[in-house]
PDB file of C-alpha atoms in Angstrom:
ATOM      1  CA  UNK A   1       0.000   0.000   0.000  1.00  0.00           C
ATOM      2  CA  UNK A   2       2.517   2.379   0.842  1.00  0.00           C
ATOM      3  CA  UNK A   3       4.543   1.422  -2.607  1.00  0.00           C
ATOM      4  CA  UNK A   4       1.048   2.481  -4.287  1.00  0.00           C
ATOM      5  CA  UNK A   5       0.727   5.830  -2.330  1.00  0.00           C
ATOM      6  CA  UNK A   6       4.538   6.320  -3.006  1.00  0.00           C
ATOM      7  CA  UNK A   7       4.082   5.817  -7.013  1.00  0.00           C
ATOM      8  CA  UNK A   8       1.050   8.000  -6.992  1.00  0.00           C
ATOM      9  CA  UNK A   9       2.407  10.904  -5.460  1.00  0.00           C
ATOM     10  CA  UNK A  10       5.688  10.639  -7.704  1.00  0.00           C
ATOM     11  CA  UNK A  11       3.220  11.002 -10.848  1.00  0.00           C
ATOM     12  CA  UNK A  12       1.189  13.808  -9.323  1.00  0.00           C
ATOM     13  CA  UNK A  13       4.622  15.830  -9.173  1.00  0.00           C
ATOM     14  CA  UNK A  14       5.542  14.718 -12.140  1.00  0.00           C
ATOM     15  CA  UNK A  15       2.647  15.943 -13.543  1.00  0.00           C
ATOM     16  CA  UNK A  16       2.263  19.150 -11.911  1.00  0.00           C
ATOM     17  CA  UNK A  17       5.675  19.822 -13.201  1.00  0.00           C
ATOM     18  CA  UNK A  18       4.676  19.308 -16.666  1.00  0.00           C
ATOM     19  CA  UNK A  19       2.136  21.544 -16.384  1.00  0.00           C
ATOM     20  CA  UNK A  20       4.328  24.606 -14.317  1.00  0.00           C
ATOM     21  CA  UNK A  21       6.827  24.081 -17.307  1.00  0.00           C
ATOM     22  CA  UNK A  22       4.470  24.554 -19.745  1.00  0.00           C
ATOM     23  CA  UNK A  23       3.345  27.747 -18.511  1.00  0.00           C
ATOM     24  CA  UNK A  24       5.914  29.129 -18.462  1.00  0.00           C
ATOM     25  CA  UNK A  25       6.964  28.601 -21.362  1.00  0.00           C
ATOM     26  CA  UNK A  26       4.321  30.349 -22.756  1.00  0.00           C
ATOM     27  CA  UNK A  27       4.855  33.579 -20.946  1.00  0.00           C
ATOM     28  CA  UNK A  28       8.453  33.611 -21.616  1.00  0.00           C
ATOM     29  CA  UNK A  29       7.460  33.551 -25.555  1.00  0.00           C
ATOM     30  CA  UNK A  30       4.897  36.100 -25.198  1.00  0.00           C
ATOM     31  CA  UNK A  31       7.348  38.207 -23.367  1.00  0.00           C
ATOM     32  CA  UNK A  32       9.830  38.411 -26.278  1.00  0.00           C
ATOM     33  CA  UNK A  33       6.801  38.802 -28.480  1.00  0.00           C
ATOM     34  CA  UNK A  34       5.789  41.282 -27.089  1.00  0.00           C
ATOM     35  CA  UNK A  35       9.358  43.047 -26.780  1.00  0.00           C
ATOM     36  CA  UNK A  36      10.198  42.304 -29.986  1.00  0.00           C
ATOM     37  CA  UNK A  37       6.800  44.534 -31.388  1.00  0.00           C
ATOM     38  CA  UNK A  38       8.182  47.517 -28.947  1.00  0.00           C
ATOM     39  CA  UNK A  39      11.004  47.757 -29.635  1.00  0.00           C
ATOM     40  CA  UNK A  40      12.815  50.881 -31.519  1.00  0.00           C
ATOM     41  CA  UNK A  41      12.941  50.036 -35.495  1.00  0.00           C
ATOM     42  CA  UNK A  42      15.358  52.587 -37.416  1.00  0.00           C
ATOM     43  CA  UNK A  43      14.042  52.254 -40.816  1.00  0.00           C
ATOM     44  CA  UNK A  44      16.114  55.031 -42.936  1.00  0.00           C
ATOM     45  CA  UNK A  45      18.423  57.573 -41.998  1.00  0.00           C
ATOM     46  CA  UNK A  46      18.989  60.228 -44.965  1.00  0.00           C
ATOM     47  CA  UNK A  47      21.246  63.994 -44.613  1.00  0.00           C
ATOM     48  CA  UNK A  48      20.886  67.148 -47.047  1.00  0.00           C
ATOM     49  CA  UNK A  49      23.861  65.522 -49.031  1.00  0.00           C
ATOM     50  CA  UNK A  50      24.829  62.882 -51.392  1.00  0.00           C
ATOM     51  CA  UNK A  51      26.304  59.268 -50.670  1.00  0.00           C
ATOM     52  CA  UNK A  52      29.249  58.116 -52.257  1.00  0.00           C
ATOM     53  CA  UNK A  53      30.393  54.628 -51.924  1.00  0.00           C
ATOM     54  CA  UNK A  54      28.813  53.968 -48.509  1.00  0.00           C
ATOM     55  CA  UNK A  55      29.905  58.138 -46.898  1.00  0.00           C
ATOM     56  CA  UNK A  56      27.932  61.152 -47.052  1.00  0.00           C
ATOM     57  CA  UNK A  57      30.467  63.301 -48.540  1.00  0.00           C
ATOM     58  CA  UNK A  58      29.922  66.689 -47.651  1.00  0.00           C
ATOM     59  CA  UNK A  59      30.829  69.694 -49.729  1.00  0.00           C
ATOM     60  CA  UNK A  60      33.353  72.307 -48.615  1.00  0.00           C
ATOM     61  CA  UNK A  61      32.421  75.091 -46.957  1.00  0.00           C
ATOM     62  CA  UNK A  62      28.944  73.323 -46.085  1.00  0.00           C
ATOM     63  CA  UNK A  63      27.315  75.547 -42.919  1.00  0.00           C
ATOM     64  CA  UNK A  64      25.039  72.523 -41.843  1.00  0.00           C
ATOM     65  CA  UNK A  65      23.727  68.657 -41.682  1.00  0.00           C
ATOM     66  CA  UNK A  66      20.463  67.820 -41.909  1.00  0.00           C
ATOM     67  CA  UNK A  67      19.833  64.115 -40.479  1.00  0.00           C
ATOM     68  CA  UNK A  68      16.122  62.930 -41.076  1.00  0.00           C
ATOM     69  CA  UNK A  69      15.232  59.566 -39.606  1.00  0.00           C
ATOM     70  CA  UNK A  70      12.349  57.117 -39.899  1.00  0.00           C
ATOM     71  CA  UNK A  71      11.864  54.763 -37.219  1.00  0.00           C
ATOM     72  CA  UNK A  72       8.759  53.054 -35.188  1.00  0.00           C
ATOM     73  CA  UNK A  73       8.417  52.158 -31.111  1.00  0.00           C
ATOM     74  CA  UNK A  74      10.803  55.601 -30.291  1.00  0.00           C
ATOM     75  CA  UNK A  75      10.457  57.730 -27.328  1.00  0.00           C
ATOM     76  CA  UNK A  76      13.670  59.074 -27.685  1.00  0.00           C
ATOM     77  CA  UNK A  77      16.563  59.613 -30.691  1.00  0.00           C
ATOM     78  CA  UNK A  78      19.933  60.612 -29.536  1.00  0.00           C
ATOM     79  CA  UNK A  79      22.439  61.345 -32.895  1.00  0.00           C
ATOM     80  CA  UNK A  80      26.320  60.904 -31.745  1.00  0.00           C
ATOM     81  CA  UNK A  81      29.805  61.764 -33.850  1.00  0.00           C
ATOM     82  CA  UNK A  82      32.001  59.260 -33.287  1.00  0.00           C
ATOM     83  CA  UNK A  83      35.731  59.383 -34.926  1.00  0.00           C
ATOM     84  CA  UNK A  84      36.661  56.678 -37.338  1.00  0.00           C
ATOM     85  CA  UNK A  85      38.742  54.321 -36.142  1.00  0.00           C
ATOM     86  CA  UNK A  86      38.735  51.185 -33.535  1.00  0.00           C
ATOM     87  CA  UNK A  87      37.744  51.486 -29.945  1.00  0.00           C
ATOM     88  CA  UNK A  88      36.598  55.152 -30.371  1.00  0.00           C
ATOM     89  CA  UNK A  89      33.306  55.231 -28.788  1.00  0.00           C
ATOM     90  CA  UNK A  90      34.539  56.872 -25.533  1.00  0.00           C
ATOM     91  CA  UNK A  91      35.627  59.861 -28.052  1.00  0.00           C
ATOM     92  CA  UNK A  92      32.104  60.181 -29.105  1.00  0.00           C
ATOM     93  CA  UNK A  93      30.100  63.702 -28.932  1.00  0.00           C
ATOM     94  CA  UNK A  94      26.214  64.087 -28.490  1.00  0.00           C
ATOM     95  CA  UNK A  95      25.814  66.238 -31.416  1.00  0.00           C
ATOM     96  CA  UNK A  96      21.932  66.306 -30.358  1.00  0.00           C
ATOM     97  CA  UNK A  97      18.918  64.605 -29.766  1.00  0.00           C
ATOM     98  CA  UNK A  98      14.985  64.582 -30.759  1.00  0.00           C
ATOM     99  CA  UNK A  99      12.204  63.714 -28.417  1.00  0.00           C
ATOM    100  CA  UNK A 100       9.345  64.178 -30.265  1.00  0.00           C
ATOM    101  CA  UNK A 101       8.592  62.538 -33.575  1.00  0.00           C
ATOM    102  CA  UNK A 102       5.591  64.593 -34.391  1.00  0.00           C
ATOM    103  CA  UNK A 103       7.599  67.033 -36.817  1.00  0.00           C
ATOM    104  CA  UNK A 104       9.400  64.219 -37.830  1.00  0.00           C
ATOM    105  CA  UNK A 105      12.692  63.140 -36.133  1.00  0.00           C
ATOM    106  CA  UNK A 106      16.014  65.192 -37.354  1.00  0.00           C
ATOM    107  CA  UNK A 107      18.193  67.145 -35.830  1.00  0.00           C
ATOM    108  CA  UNK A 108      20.608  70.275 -37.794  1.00  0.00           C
ATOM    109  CA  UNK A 109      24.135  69.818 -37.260  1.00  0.00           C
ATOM    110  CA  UNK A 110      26.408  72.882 -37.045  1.00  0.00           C
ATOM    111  CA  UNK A 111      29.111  71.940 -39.091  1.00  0.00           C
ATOM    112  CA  UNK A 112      30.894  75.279 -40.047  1.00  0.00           C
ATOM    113  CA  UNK A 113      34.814  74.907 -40.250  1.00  0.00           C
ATOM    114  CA  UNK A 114      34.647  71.478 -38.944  1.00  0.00           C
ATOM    115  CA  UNK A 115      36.956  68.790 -40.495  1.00  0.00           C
ATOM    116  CA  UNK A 116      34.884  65.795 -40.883  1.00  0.00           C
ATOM    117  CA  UNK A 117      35.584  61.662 -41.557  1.00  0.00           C
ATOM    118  CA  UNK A 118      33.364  60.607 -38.334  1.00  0.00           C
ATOM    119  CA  UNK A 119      30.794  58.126 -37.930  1.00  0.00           C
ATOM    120  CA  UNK A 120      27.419  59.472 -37.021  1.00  0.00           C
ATOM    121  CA  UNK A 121      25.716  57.061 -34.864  1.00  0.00           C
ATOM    122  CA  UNK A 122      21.918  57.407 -34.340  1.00  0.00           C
ATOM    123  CA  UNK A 123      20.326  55.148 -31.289  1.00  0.00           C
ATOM    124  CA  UNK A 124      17.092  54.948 -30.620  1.00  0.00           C
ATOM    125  CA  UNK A 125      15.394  54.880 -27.441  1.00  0.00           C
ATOM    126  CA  UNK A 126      12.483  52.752 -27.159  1.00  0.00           C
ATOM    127  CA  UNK A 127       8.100  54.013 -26.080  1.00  0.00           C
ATOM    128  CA  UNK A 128       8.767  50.446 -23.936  1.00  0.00           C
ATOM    129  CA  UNK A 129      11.997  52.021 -21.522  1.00  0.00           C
ATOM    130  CA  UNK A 130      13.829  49.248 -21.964  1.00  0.00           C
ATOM    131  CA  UNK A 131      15.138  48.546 -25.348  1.00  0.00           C
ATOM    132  CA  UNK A 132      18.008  50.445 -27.522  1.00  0.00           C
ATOM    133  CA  UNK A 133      18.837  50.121 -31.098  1.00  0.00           C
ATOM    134  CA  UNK A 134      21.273  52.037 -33.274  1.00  0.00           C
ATOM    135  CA  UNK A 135      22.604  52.665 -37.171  1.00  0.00           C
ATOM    136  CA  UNK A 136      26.102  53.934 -38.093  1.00  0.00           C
ATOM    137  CA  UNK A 137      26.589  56.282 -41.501  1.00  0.00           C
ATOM    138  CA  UNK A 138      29.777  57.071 -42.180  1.00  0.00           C
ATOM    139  CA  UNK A 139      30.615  61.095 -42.969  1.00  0.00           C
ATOM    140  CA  UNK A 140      33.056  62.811 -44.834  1.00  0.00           C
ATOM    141  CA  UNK A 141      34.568  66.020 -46.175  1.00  0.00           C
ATOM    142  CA  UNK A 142      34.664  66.692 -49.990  1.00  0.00           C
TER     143      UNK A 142
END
């Protein structure tokens, strides 16, 4: 008898296991669902002057940069100058920022007498607080 009790109470666990597992499985894949549909989508990123073989080359004696961005699930766009190179993120400069899509999201970048072969990194901040993408365009003098 206490062999039967023993056996029975080993399945109950084993179910109730089974079923714990289960559910939470199916949060956990709801969750990144979820995160995955709020989170920050940079679509395009476009300036006032031409590409050329992957840089923005821009003319000399230019005054400004215009950087217009698309993206989707953004509270928050923060637009950074980073030099070329490796390891040169910690050299970066916030060259500005846009919270409010509503006019669309750009910023103007006062570029007068500035010698330029930078990276212009723009990260978006997600409506969800938690998630962070970015795209690079590289920018150059004529």
């Amino acid at each position: 008898m206490t062999k039967k009790a023993f056996y029975l109470l080993l399945f109950f666990l084993l179910l109730l296991t089974a079923c714990t597992s289960e559910d939470s499985g199916k949060n956990h894949e709801t969750e990144n669902v979820q995160r995955k549909e709020s989170a920050p989508m940079i679509t395009s990123i476009k300036t006032n002057f031409p590409e050329k073989e992957g840089w923005v080359v821009v003319p000399a004696n230019s005054f400004e940069l215009t950087v217009t961005v698309e993206t989707t699930n953004t509270e928050t766009l923060l637009f950074w100058s980073v030099p070329t190179g490796t390891e040169t993120w910690g050299e970066r400069e916030l060259i500005g920022y846009d919270t409010s899509g509503s006019d669309g999201w750009n910023i103007t970048w006062n570029i007068a007498g500035k010698s330029l072969h930078n990276r212009l990194v723009v990260q978006a901040l997600g409506s969800d607080g938690k998630t962070i993408t970015d795209e690079t365009i590289n920018i150059t003098n004529e």
